[in-house]
PDB file of C-alpha atoms in Angstrom:
ATOM      1  CA  MET A 227     116.951 -66.036 224.814  1.00  0.00           C
ATOM      2  CA  GLY A 228     113.831 -66.147 226.955  1.00  0.00           C
ATOM      3  CA  TYR A 229     112.186 -68.657 229.268  1.00  0.00           C
ATOM      4  CA  ALA A 230     108.573 -68.551 230.450  1.00  0.00           C
ATOM      5  CA  ARG A 231     106.531 -70.930 232.608  1.00  0.00           C
ATOM      6  CA  VAL A 232     102.999 -71.296 233.877  1.00  0.00           C
ATOM      7  CA  SER A 233     102.112 -73.733 236.633  1.00  0.00           C
ATOM      8  CA  THR A 234      98.689 -74.957 235.569  1.00  0.00           C
ATOM      9  CA  GLY A 235      96.676 -75.495 232.416  1.00  0.00           C
ATOM     10  CA  GLY A 236      94.356 -72.672 233.488  1.00  0.00           C
ATOM     11  CA  GLN A 237      97.147 -70.090 233.365  1.00  0.00           C
ATOM     12  CA  LYS A 238      98.103 -68.419 230.093  1.00  0.00           C
ATOM     13  CA  LEU A 239     101.614 -67.825 228.744  1.00  0.00           C
ATOM     14  CA  GLY A 240     100.587 -64.858 226.577  1.00  0.00           C
ATOM     15  CA  ARG A 241     101.617 -62.030 228.890  1.00  0.00           C
ATOM     16  CA  GLN A 242     104.992 -63.607 229.664  1.00  0.00           C
ATOM     17  CA  LEU A 243     105.658 -64.239 225.965  1.00  0.00           C
ATOM     18  CA  ASP A 244     104.706 -60.633 225.110  1.00  0.00           C
ATOM     19  CA  THR A 245     107.032 -59.326 227.835  1.00  0.00           C
ATOM     20  CA  LEU A 246     109.957 -61.447 226.628  1.00  0.00           C
ATOM     21  CA  THR A 247     109.354 -60.496 222.999  1.00  0.00           C
ATOM     22  CA  ALA A 248     109.260 -56.801 223.946  1.00  0.00           C
ATOM     23  CA  ALA A 249     112.576 -57.308 225.774  1.00  0.00           C
ATOM     24  CA  GLY A 250     114.140 -58.425 222.484  1.00  0.00           C
ATOM     25  CA  CYS A 251     114.342 -62.188 222.992  1.00  0.00           C
ATOM     26  CA  ARG A 252     115.117 -63.893 219.675  1.00  0.00           C
ATOM     27  CA  ARG A 253     113.941 -67.288 220.901  1.00  0.00           C
ATOM     28  CA  ILE A 254     111.628 -68.171 223.774  1.00  0.00           C
ATOM     29  CA  PHE A 255     111.273 -71.522 225.508  1.00  0.00           C
ATOM     30  CA  ALA A 256     108.092 -72.124 227.538  1.00  0.00           C
ATOM     31  CA  ASP A 257     106.943 -74.831 229.959  1.00  0.00           C
ATOM     32  CA  THR A 258     103.469 -75.458 231.309  1.00  0.00           C
ATOM     33  CA  LYS A 259     104.472 -77.336 234.446  1.00  0.00           C
ATOM     34  CA  SER A 260     104.672 -76.544 238.116  1.00  0.00           C
ATOM     35  CA  GLY A 261     107.968 -75.046 239.234  1.00  0.00           C
ATOM     36  CA  LYS A 262     108.108 -77.871 241.780  1.00  0.00           C
ATOM     37  CA  ASN A 263     108.400 -80.335 238.890  1.00  0.00           C
ATOM     38  CA  ILE A 264     112.008 -81.238 238.108  1.00  0.00           C
ATOM     39  CA  ASP A 265     111.057 -82.397 234.611  1.00  0.00           C
ATOM     40  CA  ARG A 266     110.778 -79.123 232.675  1.00  0.00           C
ATOM     41  CA  PRO A 267     111.764 -80.124 229.129  1.00  0.00           C
ATOM     42  CA  GLU A 268     111.736 -76.612 227.673  1.00  0.00           C
ATOM     43  CA  LEU A 269     114.021 -75.356 230.441  1.00  0.00           C
ATOM     44  CA  LYS A 270     116.434 -78.191 229.694  1.00  0.00           C
ATOM     45  CA  ALA A 271     116.287 -77.343 225.971  1.00  0.00           C
ATOM     46  CA  CYS A 272     116.852 -73.669 226.759  1.00  0.00           C
ATOM     47  CA  HIS A 273     119.922 -74.404 228.891  1.00  0.00           C
ATOM     48  CA  ALA A 274     121.302 -76.677 226.144  1.00  0.00           C
ATOM     49  CA  PHE A 275     120.712 -73.989 223.495  1.00  0.00           C
ATOM     50  CA  LEU A 276     122.442 -71.158 225.385  1.00  0.00           C
ATOM     51  CA  ALA A 277     126.055 -70.380 224.522  1.00  0.00           C
ATOM     52  CA  ALA A 278     128.769 -68.190 226.050  1.00  0.00           C
ATOM     53  CA  GLY A 279     127.913 -64.538 225.511  1.00  0.00           C
ATOM     54  CA  ASP A 280     124.132 -65.151 225.499  1.00  0.00           C
ATOM     55  CA  THR A 281     121.799 -63.791 228.164  1.00  0.00           C
ATOM     56  CA  LEU A 282     118.832 -65.721 229.508  1.00  0.00           C
ATOM     57  CA  VAL A 283     115.850 -63.447 230.164  1.00  0.00           C
ATOM     58  CA  VAL A 284     112.928 -64.467 232.385  1.00  0.00           C
ATOM     59  CA  PRO A 285     109.785 -62.507 233.272  1.00  0.00           C
ATOM     60  CA  SER A 286     110.386 -63.024 237.024  1.00  0.00           C
ATOM     61  CA  LEU A 287     112.477 -65.161 239.356  1.00  0.00           C
ATOM     62  CA  ASP A 288     109.567 -67.383 240.382  1.00  0.00           C
ATOM     63  CA  ARG A 289     109.033 -68.411 236.742  1.00  0.00           C
ATOM     64  CA  TYR A 290     112.615 -69.730 236.553  1.00  0.00           C
ATOM     65  CA  GLY A 291     113.517 -71.449 239.813  1.00  0.00           C
ATOM     66  CA  ARG A 292     111.741 -73.716 242.265  1.00  0.00           C
ATOM     67  CA  SER A 293     113.602 -72.531 245.357  1.00  0.00           C
ATOM     68  CA  LEU A 294     116.427 -70.263 246.447  1.00  0.00           C
ATOM     69  CA  ALA A 295     118.894 -73.144 246.196  1.00  0.00           C
ATOM     70  CA  ASP A 296     117.604 -73.994 242.710  1.00  0.00           C
ATOM     71  CA  LEU A 297     117.916 -70.376 241.531  1.00  0.00           C
ATOM     72  CA  ILE A 298     121.417 -70.011 242.917  1.00  0.00           C
ATOM     73  CA  THR A 299     122.514 -73.304 241.350  1.00  0.00           C
ATOM     74  CA  MET A 300     121.087 -72.509 237.908  1.00  0.00           C
ATOM     75  CA  VAL A 301     122.289 -68.903 237.775  1.00  0.00           C
ATOM     76  CA  GLY A 302     125.701 -70.024 239.060  1.00  0.00           C
ATOM     77  CA  GLU A 303     125.907 -72.598 236.272  1.00  0.00           C
ATOM     78  CA  LEU A 304     124.972 -69.951 233.712  1.00  0.00           C
ATOM     79  CA  ARG A 305     127.712 -67.688 235.065  1.00  0.00           C
ATOM     80  CA  ARG A 306     130.295 -70.498 234.849  1.00  0.00           C
ATOM     81  CA  ARG A 307     129.280 -70.916 231.197  1.00  0.00           C
ATOM     82  CA  GLU A 308     129.660 -67.132 230.686  1.00  0.00           C
ATOM     83  CA  ILE A 309     125.915 -66.689 230.133  1.00  0.00           C
ATOM     84  CA  GLY A 310     124.164 -63.657 231.605  1.00  0.00           C
ATOM     85  CA  PHE A 311     120.857 -63.784 233.451  1.00  0.00           C
ATOM     86  CA  THR A 312     118.185 -61.084 233.543  1.00  0.00           C
ATOM     87  CA  SER A 313     114.886 -61.092 235.417  1.00  0.00           C
ATOM     88  CA  LEU A 314     112.629 -58.365 234.069  1.00  0.00           C
ATOM     89  CA  HIS A 315     110.201 -58.006 236.982  1.00  0.00           C
ATOM     90  CA  GLU A 316     112.979 -57.592 239.517  1.00  0.00           C
ATOM     91  CA  SER A 317     115.201 -55.568 237.120  1.00  0.00           C
ATOM     92  CA  LEU A 318     118.118 -57.917 237.757  1.00  0.00           C
ATOM     93  CA  ASP A 319     121.136 -58.280 235.504  1.00  0.00           C
ATOM     94  CA  THR A 320     123.783 -60.684 236.783  1.00  0.00           C
ATOM     95  CA  THR A 321     126.359 -59.448 234.312  1.00  0.00           C
ATOM     96  CA  THR A 322     127.087 -56.695 236.863  1.00  0.00           C
ATOM     97  CA  LEU A 323     128.494 -57.005 240.393  1.00  0.00           C
ATOM     98  CA  GLY A 324     125.532 -55.104 241.856  1.00  0.00           C
ATOM     99  CA  GLY A 325     123.123 -57.251 239.880  1.00  0.00           C
ATOM    100  CA  ARG A 326     124.610 -60.415 241.359  1.00  0.00           C
ATOM    101  CA  LEU A 327     124.189 -59.022 244.885  1.00  0.00           C
ATOM    102  CA  VAL A 328     120.603 -57.950 244.256  1.00  0.00           C
ATOM    103  CA  PHE A 329     119.859 -61.354 242.673  1.00  0.00           C
ATOM    104  CA  HIS A 330     120.697 -63.130 245.911  1.00  0.00           C
ATOM    105  CA  VAL A 331     118.549 -60.743 247.979  1.00  0.00           C
ATOM    106  CA  PHE A 332     115.514 -60.998 245.666  1.00  0.00           C
ATOM    107  CA  ALA A 333     115.863 -64.756 245.343  1.00  0.00           C
ATOM    108  CA  ALA A 334     115.682 -65.075 249.133  1.00  0.00           C
ATOM    109  CA  LEU A 335     112.590 -62.851 249.244  1.00  0.00           C
ATOM    110  CA  ALA A 336     110.876 -64.792 246.439  1.00  0.00           C
ATOM    111  CA  GLU A 337     111.382 -68.056 248.298  1.00  0.00           C
ATOM    112  CA  PHE A 338     110.114 -66.511 251.543  1.00  0.00           C
ATOM    113  CA  ILE A 339     106.916 -65.275 249.873  1.00  0.00           C
ATOM    114  CA  ARG A 340     106.326 -68.635 248.182  1.00  0.00           C
ATOM    115  CA  GLU A 341     106.680 -70.415 251.517  1.00  0.00           C
ATOM    116  CA  LEU A 342     104.306 -67.951 253.183  1.00  0.00           C
ATOM    117  CA  ILE A 343     101.680 -68.622 250.538  1.00  0.00           C
ATOM    118  CA  SER A 344     101.993 -72.401 250.772  1.00  0.00           C
ATOM    119  CA  SER A 345     102.348 -72.669 254.575  1.00  0.00           C
ATOM    120  CA  PRO A 346      99.334 -73.831 256.538  1.00  0.00           C
ATOM    121  CA  VAL A 347      97.897 -71.247 258.898  1.00  0.00           C
ATOM    122  CA  PRO A 348      98.517 -72.323 262.519  1.00  0.00           C
ATOM    123  CA  ALA A 349      95.428 -73.032 264.592  1.00  0.00           C
ATOM    124  CA  ARG A 350      94.595 -70.503 267.279  1.00  0.00           C
ATOM    125  CA  ALA A 351      94.336 -71.653 270.854  1.00  0.00           C
TER     126      ALA A 351
END
């Protein structure tokens, strides 16, 4: 199963959908809402649809979670439900021990970069 998301109406889902289709996703859920928005109905539908033995595939970590804590919570819940998680851009597969370790490292980096982009530049003295 796949999940894609764009943040604004000006962004297009096409490339993400093509990537997920090429990865073999049988069904793809897609939201057009900011990752900061808790109300992502397609993500909720995707989580409800997934069953033990499935794998959720996303184009990249920043398309799935809003923050490091959010990513860790959601991927942890998937693992408890015996659902795998794969992020194509980062080449992560949490069905392996190494993949789980790398997931935590990349998730921290993704949050750091997002905060850098959204942080105001300090004034120079």
